CHARMM-style PDB file with segment names, atoms N, HN, CA, C and O in Angstrom:
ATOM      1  N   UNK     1      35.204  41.583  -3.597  1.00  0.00      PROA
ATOM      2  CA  UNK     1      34.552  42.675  -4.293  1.00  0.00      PROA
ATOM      3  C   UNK     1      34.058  43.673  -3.242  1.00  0.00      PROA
ATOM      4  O   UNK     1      33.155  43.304  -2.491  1.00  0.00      PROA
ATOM      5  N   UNK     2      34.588  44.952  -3.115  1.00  0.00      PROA
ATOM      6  HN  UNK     2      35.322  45.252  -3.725  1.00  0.00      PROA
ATOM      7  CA  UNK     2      33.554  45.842  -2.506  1.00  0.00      PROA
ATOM      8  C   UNK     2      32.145  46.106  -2.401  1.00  0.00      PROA
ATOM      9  O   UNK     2      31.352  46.016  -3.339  1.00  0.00      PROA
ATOM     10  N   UNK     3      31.923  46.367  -1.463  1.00  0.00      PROA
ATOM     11  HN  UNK     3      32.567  46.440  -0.701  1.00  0.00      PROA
ATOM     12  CA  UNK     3      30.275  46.799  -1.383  1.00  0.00      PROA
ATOM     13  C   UNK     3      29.465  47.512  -1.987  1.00  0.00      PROA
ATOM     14  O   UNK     3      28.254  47.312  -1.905  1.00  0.00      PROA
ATOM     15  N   UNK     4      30.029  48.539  -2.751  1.00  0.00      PROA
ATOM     16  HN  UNK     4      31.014  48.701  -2.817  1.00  0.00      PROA
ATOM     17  CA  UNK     4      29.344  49.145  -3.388  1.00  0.00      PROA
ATOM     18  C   UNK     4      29.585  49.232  -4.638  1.00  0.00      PROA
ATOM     19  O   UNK     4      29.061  50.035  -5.411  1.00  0.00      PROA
ATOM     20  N   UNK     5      30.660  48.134  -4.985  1.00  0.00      PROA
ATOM     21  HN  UNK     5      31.085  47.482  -4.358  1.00  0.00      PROA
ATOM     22  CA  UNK     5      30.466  48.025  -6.554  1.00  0.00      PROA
ATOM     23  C   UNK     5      29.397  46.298  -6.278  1.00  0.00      PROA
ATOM     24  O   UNK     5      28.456  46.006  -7.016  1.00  0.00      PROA
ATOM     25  N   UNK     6      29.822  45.489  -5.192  1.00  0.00      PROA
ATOM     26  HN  UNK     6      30.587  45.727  -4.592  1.00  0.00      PROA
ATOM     27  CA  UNK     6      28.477  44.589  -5.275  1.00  0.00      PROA
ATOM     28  C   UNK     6      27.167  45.196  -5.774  1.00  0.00      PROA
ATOM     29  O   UNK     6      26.631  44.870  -6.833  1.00  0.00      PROA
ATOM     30  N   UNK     7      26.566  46.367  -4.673  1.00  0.00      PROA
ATOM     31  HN  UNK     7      27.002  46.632  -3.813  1.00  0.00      PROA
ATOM     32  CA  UNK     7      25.190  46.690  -4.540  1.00  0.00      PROA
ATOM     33  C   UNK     7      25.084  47.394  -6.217  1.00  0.00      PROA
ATOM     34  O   UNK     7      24.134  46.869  -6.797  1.00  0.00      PROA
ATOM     35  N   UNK     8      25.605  48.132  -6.853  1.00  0.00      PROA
ATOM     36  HN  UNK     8      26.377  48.559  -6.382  1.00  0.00      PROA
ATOM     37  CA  UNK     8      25.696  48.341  -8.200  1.00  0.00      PROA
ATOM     38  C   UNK     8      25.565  47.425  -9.488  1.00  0.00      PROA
ATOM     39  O   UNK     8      24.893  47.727 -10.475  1.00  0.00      PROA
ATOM     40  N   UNK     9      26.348  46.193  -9.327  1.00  0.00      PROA
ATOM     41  HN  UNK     9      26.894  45.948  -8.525  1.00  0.00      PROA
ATOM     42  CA  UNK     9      26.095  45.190  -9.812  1.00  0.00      PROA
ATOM     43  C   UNK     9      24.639  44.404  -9.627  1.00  0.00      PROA
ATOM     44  O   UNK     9      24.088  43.787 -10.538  1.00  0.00      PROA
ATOM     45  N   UNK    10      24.174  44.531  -8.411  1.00  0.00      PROA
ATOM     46  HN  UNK    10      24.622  45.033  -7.671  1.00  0.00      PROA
ATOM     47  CA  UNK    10      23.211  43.405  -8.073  1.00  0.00      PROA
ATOM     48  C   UNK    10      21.566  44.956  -9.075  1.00  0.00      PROA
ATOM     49  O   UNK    10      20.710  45.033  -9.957  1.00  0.00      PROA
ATOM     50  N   UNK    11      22.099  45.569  -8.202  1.00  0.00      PROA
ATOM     51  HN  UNK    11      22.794  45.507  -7.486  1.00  0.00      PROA
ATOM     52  CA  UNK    11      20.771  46.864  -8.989  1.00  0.00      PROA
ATOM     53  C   UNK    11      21.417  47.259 -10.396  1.00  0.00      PROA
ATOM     54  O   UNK    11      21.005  48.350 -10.788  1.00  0.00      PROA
ATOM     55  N   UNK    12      22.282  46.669 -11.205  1.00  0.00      PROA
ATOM     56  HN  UNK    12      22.617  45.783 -10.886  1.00  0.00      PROA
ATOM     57  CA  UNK    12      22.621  46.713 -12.716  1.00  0.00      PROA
ATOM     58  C   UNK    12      21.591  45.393 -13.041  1.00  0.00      PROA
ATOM     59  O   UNK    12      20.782  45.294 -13.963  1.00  0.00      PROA
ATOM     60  N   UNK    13      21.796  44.755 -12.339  1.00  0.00      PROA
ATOM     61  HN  UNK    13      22.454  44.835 -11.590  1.00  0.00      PROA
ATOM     62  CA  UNK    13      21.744  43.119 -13.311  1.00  0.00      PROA
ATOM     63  C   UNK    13      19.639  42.891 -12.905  1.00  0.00      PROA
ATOM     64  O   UNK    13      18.769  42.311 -13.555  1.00  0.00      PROA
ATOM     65  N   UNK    14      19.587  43.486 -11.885  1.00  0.00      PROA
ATOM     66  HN  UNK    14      20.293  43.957 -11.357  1.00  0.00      PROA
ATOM     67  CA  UNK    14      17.718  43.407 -11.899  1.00  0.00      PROA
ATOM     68  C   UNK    14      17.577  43.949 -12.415  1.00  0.00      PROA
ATOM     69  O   UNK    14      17.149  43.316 -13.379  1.00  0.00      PROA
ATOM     70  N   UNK    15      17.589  45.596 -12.822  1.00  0.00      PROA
ATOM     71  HN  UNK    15      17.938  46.111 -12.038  1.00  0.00      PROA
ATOM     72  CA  UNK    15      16.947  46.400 -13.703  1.00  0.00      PROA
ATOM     73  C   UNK    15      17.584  45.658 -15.102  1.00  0.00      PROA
ATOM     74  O   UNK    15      16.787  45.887 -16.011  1.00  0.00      PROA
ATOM     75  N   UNK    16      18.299  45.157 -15.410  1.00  0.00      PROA
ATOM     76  HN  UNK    16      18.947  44.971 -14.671  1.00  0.00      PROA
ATOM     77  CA  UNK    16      18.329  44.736 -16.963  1.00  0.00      PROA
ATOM     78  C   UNK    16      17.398  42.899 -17.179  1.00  0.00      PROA
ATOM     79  O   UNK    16      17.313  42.247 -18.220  1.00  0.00      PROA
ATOM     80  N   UNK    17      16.850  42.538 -15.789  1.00  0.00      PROA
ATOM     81  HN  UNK    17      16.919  43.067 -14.943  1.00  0.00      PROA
ATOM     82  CA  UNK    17      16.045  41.622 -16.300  1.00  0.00      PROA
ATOM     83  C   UNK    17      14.114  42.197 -16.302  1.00  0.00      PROA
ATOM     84  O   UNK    17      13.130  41.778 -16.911  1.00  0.00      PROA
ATOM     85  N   UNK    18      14.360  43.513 -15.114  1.00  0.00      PROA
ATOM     86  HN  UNK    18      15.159  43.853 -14.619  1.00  0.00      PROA
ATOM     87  CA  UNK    18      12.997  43.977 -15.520  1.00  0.00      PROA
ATOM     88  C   UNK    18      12.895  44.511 -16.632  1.00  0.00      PROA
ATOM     89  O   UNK    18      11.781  44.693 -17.122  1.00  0.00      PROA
ATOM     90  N   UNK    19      14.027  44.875 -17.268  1.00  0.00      PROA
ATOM     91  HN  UNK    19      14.932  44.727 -16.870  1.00  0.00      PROA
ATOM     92  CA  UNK    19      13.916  45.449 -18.335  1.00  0.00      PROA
ATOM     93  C   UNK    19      12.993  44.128 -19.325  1.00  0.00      PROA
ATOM     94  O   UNK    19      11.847  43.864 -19.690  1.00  0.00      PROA
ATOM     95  N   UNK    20      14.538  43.537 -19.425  1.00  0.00      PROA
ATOM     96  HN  UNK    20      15.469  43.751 -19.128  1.00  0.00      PROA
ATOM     97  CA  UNK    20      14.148  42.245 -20.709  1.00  0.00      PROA
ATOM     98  C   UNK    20      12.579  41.643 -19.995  1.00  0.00      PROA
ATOM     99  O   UNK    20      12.305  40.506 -20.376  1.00  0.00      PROA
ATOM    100  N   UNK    21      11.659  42.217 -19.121  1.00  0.00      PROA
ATOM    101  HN  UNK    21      11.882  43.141 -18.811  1.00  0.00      PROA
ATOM    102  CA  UNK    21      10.306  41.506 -19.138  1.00  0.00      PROA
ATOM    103  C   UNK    21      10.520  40.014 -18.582  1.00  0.00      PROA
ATOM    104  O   UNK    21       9.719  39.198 -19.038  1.00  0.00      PROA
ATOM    105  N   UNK    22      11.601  39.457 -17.547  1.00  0.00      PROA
ATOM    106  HN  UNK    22      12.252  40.119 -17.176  1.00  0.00      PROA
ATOM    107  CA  UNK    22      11.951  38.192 -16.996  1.00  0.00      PROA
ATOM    108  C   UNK    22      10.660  38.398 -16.077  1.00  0.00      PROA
ATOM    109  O   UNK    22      10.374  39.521 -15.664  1.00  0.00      PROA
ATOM    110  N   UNK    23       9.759  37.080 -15.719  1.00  0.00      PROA
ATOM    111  HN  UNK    23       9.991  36.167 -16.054  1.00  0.00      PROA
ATOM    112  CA  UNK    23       8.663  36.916 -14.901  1.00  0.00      PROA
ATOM    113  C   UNK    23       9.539  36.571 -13.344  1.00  0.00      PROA
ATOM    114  O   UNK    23      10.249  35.620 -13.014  1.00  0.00      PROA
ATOM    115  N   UNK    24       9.157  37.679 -12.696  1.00  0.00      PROA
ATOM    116  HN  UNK    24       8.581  38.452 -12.964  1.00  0.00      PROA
ATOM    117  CA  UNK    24       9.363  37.643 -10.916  1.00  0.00      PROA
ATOM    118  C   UNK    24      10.252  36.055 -10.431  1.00  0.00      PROA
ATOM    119  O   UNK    24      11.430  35.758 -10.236  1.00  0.00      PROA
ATOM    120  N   UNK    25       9.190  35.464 -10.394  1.00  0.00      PROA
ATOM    121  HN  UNK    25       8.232  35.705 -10.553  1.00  0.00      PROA
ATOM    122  CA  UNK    25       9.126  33.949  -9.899  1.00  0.00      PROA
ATOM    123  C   UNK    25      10.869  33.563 -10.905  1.00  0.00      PROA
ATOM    124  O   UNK    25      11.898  33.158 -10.363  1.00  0.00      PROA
ATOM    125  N   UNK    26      10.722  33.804 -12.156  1.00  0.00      PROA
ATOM    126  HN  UNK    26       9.887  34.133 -12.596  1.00  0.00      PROA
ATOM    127  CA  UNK    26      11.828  33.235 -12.995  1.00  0.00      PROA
ATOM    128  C   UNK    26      13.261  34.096 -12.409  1.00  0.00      PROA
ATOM    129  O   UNK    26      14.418  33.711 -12.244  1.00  0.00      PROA
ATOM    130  N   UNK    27      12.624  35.365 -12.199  1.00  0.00      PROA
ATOM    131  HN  UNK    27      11.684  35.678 -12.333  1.00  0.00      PROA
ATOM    132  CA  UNK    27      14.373  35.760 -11.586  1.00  0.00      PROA
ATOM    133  C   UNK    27      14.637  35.326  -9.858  1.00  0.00      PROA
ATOM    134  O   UNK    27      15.620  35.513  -9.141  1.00  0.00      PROA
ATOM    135  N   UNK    28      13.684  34.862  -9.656  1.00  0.00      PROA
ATOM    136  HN  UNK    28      12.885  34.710 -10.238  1.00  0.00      PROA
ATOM    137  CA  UNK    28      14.528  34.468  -8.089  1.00  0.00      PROA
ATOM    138  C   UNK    28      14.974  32.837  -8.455  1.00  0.00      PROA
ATOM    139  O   UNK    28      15.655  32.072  -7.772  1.00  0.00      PROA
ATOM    140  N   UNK    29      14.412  32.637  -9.613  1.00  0.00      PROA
ATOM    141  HN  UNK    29      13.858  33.258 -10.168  1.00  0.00      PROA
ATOM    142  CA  UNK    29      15.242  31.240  -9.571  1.00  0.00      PROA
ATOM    143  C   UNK    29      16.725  31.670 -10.464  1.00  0.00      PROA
ATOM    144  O   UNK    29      17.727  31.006 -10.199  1.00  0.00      PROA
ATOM    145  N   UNK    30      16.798  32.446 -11.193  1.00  0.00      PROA
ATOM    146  HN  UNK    30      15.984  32.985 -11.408  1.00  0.00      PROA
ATOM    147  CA  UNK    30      17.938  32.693 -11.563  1.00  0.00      PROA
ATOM    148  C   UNK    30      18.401  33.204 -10.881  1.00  0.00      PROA
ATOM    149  O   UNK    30      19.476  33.348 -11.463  1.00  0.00      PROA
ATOM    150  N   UNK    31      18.585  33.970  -9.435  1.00  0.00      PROA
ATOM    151  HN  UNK    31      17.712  33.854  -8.961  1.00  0.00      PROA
ATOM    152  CA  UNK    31      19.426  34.671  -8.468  1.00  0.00      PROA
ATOM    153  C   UNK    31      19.945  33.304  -7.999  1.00  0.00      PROA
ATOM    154  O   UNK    31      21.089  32.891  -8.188  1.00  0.00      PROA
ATOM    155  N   UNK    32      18.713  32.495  -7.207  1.00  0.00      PROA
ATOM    156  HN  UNK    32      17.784  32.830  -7.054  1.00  0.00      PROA
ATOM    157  CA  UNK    32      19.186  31.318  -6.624  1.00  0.00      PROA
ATOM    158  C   UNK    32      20.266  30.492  -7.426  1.00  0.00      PROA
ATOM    159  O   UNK    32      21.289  29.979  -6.974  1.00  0.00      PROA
ATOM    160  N   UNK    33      19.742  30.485  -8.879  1.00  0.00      PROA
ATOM    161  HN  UNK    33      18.911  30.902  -9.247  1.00  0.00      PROA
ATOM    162  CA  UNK    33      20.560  29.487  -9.290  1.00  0.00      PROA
ATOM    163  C   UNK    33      22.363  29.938  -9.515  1.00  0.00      PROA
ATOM    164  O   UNK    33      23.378  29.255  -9.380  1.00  0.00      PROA
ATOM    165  N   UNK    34      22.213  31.008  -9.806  1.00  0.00      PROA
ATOM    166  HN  UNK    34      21.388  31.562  -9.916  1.00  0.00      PROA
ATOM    167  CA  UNK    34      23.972  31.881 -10.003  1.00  0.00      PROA
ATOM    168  C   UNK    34      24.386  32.090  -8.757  1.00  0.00      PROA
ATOM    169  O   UNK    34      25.581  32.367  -8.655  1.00  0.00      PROA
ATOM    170  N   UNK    35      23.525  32.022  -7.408  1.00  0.00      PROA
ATOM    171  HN  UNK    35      22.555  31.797  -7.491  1.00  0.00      PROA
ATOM    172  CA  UNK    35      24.317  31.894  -6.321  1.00  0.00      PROA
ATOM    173  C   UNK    35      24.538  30.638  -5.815  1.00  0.00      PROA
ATOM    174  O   UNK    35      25.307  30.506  -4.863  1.00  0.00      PROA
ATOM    175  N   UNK    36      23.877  29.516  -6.398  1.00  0.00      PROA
ATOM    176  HN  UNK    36      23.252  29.622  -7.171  1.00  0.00      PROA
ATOM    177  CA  UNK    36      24.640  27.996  -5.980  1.00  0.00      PROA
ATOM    178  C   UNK    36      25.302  27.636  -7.087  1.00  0.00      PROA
ATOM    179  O   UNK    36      25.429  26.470  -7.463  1.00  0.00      PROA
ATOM    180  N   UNK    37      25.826  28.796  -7.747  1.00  0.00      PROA
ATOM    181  HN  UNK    37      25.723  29.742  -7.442  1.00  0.00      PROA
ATOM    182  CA  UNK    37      27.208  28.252  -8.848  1.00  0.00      PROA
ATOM    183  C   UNK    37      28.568  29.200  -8.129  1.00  0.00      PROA
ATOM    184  O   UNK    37      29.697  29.165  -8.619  1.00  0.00      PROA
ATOM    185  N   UNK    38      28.303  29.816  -7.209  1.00  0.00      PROA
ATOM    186  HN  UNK    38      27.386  29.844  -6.811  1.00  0.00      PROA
ATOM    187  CA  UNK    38      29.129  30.913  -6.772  1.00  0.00      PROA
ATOM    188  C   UNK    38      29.204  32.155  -7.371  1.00  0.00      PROA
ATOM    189  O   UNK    38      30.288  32.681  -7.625  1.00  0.00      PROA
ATOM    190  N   UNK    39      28.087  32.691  -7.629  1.00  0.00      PROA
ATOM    191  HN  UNK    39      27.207  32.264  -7.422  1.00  0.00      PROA
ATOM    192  CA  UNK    39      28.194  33.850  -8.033  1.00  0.00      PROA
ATOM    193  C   UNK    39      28.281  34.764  -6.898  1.00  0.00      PROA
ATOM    194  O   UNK    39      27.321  34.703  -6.129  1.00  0.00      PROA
ATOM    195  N   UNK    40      29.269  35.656  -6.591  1.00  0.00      PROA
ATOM    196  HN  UNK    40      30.048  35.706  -7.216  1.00  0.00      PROA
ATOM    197  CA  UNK    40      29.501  36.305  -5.062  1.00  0.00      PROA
ATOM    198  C   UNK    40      28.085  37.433  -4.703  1.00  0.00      PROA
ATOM    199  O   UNK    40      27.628  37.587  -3.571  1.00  0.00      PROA
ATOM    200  N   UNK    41      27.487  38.240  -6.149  1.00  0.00      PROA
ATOM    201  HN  UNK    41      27.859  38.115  -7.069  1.00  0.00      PROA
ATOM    202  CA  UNK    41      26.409  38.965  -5.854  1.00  0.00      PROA
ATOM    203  C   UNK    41      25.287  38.465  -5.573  1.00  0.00      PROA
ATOM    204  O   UNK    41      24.406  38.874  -4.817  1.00  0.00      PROA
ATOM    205  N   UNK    42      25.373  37.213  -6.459  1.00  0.00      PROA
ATOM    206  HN  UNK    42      26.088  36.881  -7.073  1.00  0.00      PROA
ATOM    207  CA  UNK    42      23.726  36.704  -6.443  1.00  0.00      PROA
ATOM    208  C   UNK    42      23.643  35.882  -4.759  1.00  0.00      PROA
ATOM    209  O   UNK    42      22.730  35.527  -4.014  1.00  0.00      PROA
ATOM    210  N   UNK    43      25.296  35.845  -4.718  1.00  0.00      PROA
ATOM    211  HN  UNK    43      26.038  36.133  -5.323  1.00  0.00      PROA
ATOM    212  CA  UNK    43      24.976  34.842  -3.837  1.00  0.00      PROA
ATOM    213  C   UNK    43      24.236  35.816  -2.148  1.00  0.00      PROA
ATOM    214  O   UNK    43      23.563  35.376  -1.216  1.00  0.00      PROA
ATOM    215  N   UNK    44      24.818  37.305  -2.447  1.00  0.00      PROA
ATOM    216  HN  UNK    44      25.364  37.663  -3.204  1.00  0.00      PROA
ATOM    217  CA  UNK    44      24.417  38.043  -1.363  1.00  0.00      PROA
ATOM    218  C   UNK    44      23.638  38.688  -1.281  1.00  0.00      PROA
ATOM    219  O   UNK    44      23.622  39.410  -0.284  1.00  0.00      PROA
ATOM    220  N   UNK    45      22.392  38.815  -2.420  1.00  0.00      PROA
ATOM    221  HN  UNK    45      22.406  38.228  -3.230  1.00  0.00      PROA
ATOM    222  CA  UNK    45      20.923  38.686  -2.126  1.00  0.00      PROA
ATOM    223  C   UNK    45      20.612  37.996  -1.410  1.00  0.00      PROA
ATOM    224  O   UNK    45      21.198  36.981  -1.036  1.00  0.00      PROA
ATOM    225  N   UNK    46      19.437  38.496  -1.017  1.00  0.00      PROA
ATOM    226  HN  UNK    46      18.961  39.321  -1.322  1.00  0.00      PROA
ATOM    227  CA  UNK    46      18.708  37.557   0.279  1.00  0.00      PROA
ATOM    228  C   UNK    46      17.352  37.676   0.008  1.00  0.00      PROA
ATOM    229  O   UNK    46      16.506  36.931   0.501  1.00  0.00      PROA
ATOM    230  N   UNK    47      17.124  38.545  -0.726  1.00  0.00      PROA
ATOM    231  HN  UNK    47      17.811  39.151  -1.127  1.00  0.00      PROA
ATOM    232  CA  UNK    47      15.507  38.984  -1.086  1.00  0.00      PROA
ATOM    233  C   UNK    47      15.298  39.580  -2.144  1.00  0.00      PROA
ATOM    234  O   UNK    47      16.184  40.278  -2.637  1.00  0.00      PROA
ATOM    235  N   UNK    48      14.108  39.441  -2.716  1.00  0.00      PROA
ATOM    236  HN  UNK    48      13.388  38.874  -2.316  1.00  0.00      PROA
ATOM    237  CA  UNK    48      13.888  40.567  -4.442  1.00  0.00      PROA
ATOM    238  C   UNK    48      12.174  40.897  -3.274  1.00  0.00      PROA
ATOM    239  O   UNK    48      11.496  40.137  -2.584  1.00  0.00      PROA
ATOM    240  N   UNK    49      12.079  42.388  -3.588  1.00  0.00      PROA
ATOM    241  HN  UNK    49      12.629  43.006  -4.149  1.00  0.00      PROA
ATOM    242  CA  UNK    49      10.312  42.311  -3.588  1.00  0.00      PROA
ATOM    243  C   UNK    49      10.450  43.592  -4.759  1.00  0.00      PROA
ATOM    244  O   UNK    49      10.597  44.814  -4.764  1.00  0.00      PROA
ATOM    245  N   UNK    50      10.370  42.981  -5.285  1.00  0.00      PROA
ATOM    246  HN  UNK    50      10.251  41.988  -5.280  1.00  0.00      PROA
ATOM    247  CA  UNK    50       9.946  43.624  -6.807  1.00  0.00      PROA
ATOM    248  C   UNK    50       8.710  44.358  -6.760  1.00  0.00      PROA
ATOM    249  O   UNK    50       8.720  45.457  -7.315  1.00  0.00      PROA
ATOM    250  N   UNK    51       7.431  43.896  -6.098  1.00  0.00      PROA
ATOM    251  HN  UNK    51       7.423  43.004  -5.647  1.00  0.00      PROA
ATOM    252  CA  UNK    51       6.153  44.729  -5.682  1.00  0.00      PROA
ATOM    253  C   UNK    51       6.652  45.687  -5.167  1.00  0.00      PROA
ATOM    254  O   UNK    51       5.791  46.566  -5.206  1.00  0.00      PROA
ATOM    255  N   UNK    52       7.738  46.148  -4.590  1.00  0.00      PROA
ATOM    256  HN  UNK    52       8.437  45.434  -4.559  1.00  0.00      PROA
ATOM    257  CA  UNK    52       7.947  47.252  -3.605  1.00  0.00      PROA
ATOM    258  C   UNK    52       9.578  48.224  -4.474  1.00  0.00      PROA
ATOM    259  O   UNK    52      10.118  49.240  -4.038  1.00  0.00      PROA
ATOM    260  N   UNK    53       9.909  47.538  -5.569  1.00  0.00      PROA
ATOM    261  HN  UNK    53       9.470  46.713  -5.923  1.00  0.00      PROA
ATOM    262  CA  UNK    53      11.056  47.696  -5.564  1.00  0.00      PROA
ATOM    263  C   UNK    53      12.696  47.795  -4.640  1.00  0.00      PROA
ATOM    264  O   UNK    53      13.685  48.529  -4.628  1.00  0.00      PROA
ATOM    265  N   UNK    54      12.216  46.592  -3.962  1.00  0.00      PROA
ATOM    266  HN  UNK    54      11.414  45.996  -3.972  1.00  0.00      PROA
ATOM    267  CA  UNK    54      13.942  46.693  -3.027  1.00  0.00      PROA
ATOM    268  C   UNK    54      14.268  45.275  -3.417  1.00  0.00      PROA
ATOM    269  O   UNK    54      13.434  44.459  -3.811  1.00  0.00      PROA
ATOM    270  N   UNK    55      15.833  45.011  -3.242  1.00  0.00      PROA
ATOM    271  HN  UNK    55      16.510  45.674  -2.922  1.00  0.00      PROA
ATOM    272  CA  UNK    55      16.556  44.168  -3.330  1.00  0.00      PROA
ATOM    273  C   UNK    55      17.000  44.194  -1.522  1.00  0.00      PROA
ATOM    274  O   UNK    55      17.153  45.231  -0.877  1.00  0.00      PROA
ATOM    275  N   UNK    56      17.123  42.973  -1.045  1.00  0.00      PROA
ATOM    276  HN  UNK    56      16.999  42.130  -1.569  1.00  0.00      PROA
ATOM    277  CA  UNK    56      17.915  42.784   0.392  1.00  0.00      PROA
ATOM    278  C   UNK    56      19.131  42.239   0.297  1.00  0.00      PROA
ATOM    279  O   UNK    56      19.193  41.064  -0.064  1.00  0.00      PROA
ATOM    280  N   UNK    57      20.100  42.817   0.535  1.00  0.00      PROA
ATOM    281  HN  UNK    57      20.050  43.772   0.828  1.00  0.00      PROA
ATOM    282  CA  UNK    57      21.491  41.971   0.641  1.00  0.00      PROA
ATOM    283  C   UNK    57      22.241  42.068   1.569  1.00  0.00      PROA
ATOM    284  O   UNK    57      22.588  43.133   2.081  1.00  0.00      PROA
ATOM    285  N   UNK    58      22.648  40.764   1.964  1.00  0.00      PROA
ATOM    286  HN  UNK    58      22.366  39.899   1.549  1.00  0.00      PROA
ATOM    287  CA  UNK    58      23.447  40.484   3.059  1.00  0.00      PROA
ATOM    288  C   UNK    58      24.758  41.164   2.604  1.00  0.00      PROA
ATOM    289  O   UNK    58      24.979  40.935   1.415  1.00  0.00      PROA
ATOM    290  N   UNK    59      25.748  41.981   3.242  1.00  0.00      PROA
ATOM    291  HN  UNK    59      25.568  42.167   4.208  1.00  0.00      PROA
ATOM    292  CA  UNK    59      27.041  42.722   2.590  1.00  0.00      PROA
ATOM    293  C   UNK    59      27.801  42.233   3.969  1.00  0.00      PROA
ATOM    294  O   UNK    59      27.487  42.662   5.079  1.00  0.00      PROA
ATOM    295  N   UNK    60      28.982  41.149   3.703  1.00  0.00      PROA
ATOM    296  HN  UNK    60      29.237  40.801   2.801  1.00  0.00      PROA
ATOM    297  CA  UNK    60      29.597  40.487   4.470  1.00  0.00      PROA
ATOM    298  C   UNK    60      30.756  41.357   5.460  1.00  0.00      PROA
ATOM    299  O   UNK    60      31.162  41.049   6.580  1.00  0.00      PROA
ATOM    300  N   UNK    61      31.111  42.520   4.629  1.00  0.00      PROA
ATOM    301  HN  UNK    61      30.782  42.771   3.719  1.00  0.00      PROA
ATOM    302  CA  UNK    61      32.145  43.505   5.494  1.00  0.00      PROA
ATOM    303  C   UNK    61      31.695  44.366   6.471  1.00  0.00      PROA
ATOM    304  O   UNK    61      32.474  44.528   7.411  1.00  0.00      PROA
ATOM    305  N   UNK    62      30.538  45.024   6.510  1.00  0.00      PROA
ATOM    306  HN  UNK    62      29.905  44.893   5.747  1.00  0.00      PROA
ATOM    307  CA  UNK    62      29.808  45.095   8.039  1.00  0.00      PROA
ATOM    308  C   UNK    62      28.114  44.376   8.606  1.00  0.00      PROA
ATOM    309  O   UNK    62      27.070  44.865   9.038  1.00  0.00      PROA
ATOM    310  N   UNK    63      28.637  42.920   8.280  1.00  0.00      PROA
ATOM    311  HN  UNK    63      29.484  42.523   7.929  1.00  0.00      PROA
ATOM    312  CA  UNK    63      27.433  42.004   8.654  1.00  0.00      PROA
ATOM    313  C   UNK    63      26.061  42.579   9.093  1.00  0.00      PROA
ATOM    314  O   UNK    63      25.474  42.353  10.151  1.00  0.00      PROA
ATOM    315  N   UNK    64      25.772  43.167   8.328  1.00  0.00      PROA
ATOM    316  HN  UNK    64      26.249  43.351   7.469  1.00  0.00      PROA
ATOM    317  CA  UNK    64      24.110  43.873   8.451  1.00  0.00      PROA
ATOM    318  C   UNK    64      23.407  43.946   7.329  1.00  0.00      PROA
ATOM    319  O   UNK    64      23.988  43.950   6.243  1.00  0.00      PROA
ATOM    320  N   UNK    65      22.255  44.004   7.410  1.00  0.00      PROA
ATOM    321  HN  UNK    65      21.783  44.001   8.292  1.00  0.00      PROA
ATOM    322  CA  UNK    65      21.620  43.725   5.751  1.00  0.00      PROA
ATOM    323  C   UNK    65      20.967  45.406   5.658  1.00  0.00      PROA
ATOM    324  O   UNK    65      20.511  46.121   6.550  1.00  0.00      PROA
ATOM    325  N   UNK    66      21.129  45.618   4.376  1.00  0.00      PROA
ATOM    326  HN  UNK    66      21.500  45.037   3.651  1.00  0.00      PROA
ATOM    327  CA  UNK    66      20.713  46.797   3.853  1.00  0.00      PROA
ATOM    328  C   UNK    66      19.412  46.534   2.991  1.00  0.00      PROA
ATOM    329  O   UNK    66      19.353  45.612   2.178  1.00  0.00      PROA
ATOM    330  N   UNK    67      18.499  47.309   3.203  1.00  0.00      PROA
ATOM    331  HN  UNK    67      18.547  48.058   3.863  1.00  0.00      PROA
ATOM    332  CA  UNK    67      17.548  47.595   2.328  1.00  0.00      PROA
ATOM    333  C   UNK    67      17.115  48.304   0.689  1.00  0.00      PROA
ATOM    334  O   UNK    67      16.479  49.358   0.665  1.00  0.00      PROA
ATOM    335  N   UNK    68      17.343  47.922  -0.031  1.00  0.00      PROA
ATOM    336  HN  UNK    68      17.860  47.066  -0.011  1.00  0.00      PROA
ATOM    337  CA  UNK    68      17.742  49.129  -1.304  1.00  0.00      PROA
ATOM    338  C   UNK    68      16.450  49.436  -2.003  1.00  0.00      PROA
ATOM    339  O   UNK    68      15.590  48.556  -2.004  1.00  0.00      PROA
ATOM    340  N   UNK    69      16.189  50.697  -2.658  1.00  0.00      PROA
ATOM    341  HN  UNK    69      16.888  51.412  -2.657  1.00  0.00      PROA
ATOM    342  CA  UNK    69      14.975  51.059  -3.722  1.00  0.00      PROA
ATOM    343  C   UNK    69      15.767  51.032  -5.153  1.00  0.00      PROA
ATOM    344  O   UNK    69      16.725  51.775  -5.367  1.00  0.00      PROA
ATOM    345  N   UNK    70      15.326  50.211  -5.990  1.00  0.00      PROA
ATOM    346  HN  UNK    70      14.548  49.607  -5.815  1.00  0.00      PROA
ATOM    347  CA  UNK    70      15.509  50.156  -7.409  1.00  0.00      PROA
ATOM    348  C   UNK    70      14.814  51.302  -8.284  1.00  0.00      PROA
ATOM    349  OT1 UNK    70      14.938  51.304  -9.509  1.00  0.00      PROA
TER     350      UNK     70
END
């Protein structure tokens, strides 16, 4: 999957659980958990700080982690 349909996907799929009102704590266990089923996005999160609005993801095609604002 490209990188920037990853980073699109990963900032689609948080804003539709802040939406649905998912409690913090409950979506990093659902990131965790869809990335130890192989989910390729969840699996390349690395961080939620939701207090701040960024997502961290590791993006494997130029091995550096990006910072994002939701």
């Amino acid at each position: 999957m490209m990188m920037l349909m990853k980073v699109e996907r990963a900032i689609t799929v948080v804003r539709s659980l802040v939406a649905s009102q998912v409690d913090w704590v409950e979506m990093d266990k659902l990131v965790a958990e869809a990335a130890s089923q192989g989910d390729e996005v969840a699996a390349s999160i690395k961080s939620l700080k939701l207090q701040t609005n960024h997502i961290t993801m590791l993006l494997q095609s130029v091995d550096c982690l990006f910072s994002l604002s939701v």
